[in-house]
Structure formats: C-alpha cells, structure tokens
PDB file of C-alpha atoms in Angstrom:
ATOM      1  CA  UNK P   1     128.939  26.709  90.704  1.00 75.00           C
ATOM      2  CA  UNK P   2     128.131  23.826  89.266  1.00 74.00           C
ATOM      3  CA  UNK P   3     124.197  24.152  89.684  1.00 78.00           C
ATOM      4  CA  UNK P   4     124.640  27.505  87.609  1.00 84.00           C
ATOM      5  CA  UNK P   5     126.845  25.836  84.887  1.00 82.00           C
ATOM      6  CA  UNK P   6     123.650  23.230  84.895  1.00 77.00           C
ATOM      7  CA  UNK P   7     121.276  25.847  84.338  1.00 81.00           C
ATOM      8  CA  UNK P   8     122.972  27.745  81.935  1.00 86.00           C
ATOM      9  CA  UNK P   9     123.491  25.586  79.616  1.00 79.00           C
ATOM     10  CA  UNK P  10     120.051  23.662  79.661  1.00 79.00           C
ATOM     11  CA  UNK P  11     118.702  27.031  78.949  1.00 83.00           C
ATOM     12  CA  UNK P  12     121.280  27.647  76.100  1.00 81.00           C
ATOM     13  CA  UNK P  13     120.521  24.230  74.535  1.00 74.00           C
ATOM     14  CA  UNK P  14     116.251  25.002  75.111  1.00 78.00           C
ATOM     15  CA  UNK P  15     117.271  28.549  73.463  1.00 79.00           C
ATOM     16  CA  UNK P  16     119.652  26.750  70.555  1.00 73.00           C
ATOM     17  CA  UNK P  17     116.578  24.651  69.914  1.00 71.00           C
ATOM     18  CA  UNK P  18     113.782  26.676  69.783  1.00 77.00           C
ATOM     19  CA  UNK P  19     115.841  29.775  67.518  1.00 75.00           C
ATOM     20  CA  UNK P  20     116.858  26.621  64.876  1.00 68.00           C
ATOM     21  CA  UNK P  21     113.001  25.350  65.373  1.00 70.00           C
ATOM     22  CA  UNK P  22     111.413  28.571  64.342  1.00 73.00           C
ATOM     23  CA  UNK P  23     114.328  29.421  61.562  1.00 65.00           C
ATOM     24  CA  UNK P  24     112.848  26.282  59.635  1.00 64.00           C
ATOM     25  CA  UNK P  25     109.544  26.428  60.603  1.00 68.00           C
ATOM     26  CA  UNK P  26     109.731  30.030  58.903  1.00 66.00           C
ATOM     27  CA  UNK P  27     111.075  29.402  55.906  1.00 61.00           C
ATOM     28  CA  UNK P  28     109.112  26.123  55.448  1.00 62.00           C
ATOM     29  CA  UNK P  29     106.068  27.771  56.099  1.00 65.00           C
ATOM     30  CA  UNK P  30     106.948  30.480  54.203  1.00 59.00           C
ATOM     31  CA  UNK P  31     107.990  28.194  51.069  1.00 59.00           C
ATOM     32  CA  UNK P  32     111.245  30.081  51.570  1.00 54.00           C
ATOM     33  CA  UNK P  33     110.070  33.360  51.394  1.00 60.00           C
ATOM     34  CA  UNK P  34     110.750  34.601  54.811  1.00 64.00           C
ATOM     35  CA  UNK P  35     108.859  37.044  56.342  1.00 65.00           C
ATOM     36  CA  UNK P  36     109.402  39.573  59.812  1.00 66.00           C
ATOM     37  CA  UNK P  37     106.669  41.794  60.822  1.00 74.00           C
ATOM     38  CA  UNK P  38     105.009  42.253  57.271  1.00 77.00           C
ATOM     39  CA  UNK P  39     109.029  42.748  55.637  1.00 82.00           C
ATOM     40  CA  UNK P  40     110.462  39.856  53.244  1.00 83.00           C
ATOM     41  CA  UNK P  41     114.079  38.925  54.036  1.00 81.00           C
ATOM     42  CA  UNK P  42     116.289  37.929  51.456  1.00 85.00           C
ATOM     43  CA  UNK P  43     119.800  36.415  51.579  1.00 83.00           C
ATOM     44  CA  UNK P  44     122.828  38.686  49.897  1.00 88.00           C
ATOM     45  CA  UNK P  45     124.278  36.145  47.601  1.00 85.00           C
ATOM     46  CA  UNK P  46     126.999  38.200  45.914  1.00 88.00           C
ATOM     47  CA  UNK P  47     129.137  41.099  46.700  1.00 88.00           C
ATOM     48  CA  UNK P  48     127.948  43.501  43.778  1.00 92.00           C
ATOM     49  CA  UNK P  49     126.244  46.012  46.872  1.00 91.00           C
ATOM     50  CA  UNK P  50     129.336  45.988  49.293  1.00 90.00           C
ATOM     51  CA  UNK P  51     130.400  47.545  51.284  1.00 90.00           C
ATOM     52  CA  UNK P  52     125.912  48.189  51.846  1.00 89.00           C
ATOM     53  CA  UNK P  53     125.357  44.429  52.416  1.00 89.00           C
ATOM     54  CA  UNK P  54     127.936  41.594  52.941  1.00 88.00           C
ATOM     55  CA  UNK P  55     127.259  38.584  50.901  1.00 90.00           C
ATOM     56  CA  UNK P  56     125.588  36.493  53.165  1.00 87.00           C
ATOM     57  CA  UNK P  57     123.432  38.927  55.333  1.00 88.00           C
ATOM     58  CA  UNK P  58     120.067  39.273  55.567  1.00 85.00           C
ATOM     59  CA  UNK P  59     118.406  41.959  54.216  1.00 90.00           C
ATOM     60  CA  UNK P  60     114.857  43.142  54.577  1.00 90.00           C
ATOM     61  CA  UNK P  61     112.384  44.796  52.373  1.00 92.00           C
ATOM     62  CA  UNK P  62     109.171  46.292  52.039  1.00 91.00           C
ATOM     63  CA  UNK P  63     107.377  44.423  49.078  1.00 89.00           C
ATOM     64  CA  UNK P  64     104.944  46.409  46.693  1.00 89.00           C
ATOM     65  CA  UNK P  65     102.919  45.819  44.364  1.00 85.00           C
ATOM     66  CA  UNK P  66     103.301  49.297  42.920  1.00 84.00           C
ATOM     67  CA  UNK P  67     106.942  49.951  41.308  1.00 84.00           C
ATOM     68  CA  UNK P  68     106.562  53.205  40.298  1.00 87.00           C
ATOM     69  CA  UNK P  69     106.927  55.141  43.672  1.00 89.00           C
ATOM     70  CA  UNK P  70     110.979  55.092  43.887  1.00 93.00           C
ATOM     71  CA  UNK P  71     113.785  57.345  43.338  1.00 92.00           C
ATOM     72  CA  UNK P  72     117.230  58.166  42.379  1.00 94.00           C
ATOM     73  CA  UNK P  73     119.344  56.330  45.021  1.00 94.00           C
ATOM     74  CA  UNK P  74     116.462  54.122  46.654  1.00 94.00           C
ATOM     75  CA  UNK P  75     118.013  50.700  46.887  1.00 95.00           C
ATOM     76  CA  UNK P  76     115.477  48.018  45.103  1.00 95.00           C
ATOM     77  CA  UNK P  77     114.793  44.242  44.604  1.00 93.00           C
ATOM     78  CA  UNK P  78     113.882  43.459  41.293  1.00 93.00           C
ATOM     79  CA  UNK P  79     112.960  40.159  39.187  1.00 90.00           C
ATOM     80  CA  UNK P  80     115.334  39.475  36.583  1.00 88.00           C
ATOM     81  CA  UNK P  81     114.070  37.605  32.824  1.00 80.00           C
ATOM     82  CA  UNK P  82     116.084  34.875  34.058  1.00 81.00           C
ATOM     83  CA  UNK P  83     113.672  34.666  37.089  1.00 82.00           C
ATOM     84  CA  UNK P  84     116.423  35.775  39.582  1.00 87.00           C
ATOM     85  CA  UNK P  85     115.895  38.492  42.192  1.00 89.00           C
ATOM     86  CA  UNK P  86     118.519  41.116  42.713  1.00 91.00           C
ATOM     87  CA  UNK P  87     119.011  44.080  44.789  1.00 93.00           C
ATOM     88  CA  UNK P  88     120.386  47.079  43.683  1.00 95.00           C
ATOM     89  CA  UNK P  89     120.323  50.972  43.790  1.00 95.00           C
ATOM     90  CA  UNK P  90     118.299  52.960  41.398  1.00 95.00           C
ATOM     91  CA  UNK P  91     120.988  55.537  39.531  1.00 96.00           C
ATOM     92  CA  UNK P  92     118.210  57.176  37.320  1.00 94.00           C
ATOM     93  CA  UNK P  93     114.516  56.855  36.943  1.00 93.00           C
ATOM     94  CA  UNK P  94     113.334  57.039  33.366  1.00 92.00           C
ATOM     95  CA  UNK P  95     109.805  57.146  32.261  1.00 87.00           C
ATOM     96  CA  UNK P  96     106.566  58.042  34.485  1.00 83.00           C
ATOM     97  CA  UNK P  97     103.259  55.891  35.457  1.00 81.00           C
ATOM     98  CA  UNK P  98     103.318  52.609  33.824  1.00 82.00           C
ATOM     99  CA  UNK P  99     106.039  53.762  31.925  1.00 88.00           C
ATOM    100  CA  UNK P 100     108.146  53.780  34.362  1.00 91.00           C
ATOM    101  CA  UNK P 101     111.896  52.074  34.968  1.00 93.00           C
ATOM    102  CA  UNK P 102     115.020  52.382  36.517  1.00 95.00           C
ATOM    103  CA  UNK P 103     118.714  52.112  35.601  1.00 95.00           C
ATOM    104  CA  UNK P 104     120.235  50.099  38.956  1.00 95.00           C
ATOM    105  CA  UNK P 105     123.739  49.338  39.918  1.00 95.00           C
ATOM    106  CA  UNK P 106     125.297  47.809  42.698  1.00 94.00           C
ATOM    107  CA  UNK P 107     127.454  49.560  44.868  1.00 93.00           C
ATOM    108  CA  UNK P 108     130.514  47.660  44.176  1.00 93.00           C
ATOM    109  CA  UNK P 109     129.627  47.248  40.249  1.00 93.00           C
ATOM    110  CA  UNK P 110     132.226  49.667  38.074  1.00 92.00           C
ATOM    111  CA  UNK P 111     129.429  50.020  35.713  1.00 92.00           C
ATOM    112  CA  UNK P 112     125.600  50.500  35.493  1.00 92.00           C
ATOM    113  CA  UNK P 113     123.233  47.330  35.231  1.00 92.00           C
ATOM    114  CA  UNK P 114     122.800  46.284  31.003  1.00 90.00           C
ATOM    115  CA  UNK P 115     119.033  46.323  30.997  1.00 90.00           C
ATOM    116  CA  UNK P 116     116.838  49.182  32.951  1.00 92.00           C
ATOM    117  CA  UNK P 117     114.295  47.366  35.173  1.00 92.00           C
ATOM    118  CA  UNK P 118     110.601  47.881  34.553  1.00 91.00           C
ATOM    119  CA  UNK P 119     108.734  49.065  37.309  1.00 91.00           C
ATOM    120  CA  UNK P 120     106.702  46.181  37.141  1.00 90.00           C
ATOM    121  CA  UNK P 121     109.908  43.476  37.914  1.00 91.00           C
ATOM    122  CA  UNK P 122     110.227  45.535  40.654  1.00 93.00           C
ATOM    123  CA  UNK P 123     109.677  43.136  43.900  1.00 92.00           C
ATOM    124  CA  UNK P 124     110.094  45.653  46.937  1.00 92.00           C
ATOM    125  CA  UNK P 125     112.516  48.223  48.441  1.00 94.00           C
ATOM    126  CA  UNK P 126     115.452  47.894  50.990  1.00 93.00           C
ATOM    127  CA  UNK P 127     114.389  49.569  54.570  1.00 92.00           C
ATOM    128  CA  UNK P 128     117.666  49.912  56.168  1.00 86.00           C
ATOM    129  CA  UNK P 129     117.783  46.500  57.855  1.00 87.00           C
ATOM    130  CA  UNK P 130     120.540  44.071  57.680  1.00 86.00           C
ATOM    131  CA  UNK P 131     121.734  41.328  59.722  1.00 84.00           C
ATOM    132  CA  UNK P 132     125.708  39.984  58.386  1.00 86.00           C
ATOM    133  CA  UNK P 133     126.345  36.479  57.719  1.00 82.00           C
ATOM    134  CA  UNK P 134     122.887  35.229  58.869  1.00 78.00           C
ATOM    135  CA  UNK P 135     121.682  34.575  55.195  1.00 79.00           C
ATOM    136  CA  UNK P 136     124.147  31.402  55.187  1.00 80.00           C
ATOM    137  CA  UNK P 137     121.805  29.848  58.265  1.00 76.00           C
ATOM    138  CA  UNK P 138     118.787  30.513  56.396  1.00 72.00           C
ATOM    139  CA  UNK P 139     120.419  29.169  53.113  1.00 75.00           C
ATOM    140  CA  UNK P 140     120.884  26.304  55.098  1.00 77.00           C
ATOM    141  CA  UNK P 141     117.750  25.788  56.600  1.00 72.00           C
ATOM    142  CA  UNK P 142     115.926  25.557  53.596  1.00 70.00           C
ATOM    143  CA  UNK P 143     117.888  22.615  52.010  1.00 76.00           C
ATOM    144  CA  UNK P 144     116.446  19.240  53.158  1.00 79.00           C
ATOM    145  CA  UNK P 145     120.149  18.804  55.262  1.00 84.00           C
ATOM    146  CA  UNK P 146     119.678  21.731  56.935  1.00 77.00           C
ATOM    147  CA  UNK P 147     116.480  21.228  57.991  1.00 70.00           C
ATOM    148  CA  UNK P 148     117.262  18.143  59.579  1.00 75.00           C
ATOM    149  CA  UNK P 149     120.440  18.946  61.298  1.00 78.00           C
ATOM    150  CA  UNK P 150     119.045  22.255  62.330  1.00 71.00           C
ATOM    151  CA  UNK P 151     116.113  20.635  64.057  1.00 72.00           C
ATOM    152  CA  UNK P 152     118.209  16.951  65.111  1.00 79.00           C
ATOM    153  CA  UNK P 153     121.679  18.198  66.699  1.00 79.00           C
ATOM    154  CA  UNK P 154     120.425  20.635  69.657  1.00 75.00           C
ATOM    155  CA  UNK P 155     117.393  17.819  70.198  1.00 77.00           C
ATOM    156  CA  UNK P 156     119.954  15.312  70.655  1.00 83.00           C
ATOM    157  CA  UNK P 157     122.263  17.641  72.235  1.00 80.00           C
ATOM    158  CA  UNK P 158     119.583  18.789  74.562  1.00 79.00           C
ATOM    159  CA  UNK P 159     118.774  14.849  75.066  1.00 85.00           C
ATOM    160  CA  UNK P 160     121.965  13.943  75.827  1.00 86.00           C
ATOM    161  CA  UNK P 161     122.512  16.784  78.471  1.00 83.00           C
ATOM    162  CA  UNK P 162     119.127  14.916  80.143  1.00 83.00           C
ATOM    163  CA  UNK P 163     120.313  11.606  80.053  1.00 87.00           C
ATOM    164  CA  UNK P 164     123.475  12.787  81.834  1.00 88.00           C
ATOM    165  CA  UNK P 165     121.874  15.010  84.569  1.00 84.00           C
ATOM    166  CA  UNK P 166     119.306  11.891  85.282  1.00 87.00           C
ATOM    167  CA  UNK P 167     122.357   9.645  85.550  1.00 89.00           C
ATOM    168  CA  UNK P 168     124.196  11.757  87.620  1.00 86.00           C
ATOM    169  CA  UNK P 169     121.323  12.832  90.169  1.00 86.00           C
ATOM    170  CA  UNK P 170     120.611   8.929  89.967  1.00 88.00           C
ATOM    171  CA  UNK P 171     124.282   7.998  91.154  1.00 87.00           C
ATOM    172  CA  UNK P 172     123.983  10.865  93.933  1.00 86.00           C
ATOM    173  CA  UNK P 173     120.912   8.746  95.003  1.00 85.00           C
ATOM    174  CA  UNK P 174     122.734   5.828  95.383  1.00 85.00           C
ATOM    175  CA  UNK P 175     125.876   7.280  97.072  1.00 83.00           C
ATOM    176  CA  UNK P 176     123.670   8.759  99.404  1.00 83.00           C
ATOM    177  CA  UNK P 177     121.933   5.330 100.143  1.00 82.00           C
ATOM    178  CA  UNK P 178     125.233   3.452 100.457  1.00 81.00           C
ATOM    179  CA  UNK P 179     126.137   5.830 103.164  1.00 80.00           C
ATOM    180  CA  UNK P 180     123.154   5.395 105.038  1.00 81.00           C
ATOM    181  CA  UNK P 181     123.252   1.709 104.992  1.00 78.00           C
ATOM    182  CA  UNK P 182     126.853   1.679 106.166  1.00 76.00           C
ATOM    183  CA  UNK P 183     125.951   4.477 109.342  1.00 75.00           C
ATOM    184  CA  UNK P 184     123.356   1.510 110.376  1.00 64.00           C
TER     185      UNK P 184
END
C-alpha cells in the first residue's frame, strides 16, 4: 500500500509541476496572450456575460483580422478606446463592408453597450469553449509572484518528497545491515 501511495503521489507532484511549468511558459512566451491550437484564451474578468461565462473562466476565441463577417447574437471580443478588450454579444449589426459595426451587450447588462463597436476593434469571436475559474491561475501566472511560486512550490515540493524517500530507503539500508551484523 504504501509503494502505491509512493507512486502516486511522485507522479502527482511530476504532473503538478509540469501543468504549472507549461501554464507560465505559455503565457510568458506568449507575452500573455495565450494561445491553444491556433484559439486565443482570454480571462472573464467581470460578470456582465453571466450566466455564458463566470468571471474568472477561460474563454477561447477565434481571432480575425476581418470584423465584418458576424451576426446578430454571435458573441465577440472587441478593443475598447480605452485599450481594454471585452466580450460581448452582438444585438444588431448596423452598416455593411467597411462600414460595418455592431451594437453588443452582455448577457447580464440591463441595457445595450453606449458606443457600437467598429468592425475594425473587433479582436475575434467566442467558439463555444470555456473552462470556469481557470482564468484566476492564468491571472496569476503572469504576475512576477505567480510565476515564481507557480514554478518554486511543486519543485520544492517534489524535492522534498526525494529527500524523504532517499532518507527513508537509506535508513531501510541500515536496519537491514544492523540485522545482519547482529545474526553473525
């Protein structure tokens, strides 16, 4: 029983370190911008689309570099003057071909969005993937903190858990020796 106890948990350590490893390894490569198989990810950080996303999921899109494509209830990510991105769903398209914007509002917002969003602001669109609460951990592991206690605790952890298992196997070692010498 023990043995399997052992096991299990070096391999949950090795597995604790590697997911933190390539979490911030991700986003540092990544300057922040996370990326999964071509899709961006991007952290909920308020609660204007619940019950659609939880603040603090993950959420992925498909970026473009063509705004114009989307319609009436396709949920977007947009660029805000203020430089911050936001994801909402389109309530009504106005305009055509370079012309071309969209009146937004979250899900949980009584009212629609003040200013329309010009299909050039527009970042990507929202393909139906979200993961709850994981945006926190990847808030995290982009601050300088995070990075380090992301990448530090399961190490030491995962040293520690060595140390003990080569102290232990070298006590059994000399138990076993003590009872040899006192047979002869």
């Amino acid at each position: 029983m023990k043995n399997v106890l052992s096991t299990l948990m070096t391999f949950l350590l090795y597995g604790i370190l590697i997911f933190m490893v390539v979490i911030v390894a991700v986003s540092k490569i990544s300057g922040g911008e996370s990326t999964f198989m071509g899709y961006q990810l991007k952290t909920v950080l308020s609660g204007s689309m619940e019950p659609t996303f939880q603040t603090g999921s993950i959420v992925a899109i498909e970026p473009t570099d063509d705004g114009t494509q989307y319609k009436k209830g396709d949920v977007i990510t947009f660029l805000r003057e203020e430089g911050v991105l936001v994801t909402h769903r389109i309530i009504e398209v106005k305009g055509s071909g370079e012309n071309t914007s969209y009146v937004t509002k979250g899900d949980n917002n009584d009212g629609a969005d003040l200013e329309p969003v010009l299909a050039s602001n527009v970042v990507g669109k929202y393909v139906d993937f979200t993961v709850p609460y994981i945006g926190y951990v990847m808030d995290f592991a982009n601050s300088k903190l995070g990075s380090l206690l992301l990448l530090v605790v399961p190490g030491v952890g995962l040293f520690g858990y060595g140390c003990i298992s080569i102290w232990r196997e070298i006590s059994k070692l000399e138990d076993n020796k003590e009872k040899e010498s006192a047979k002869a």
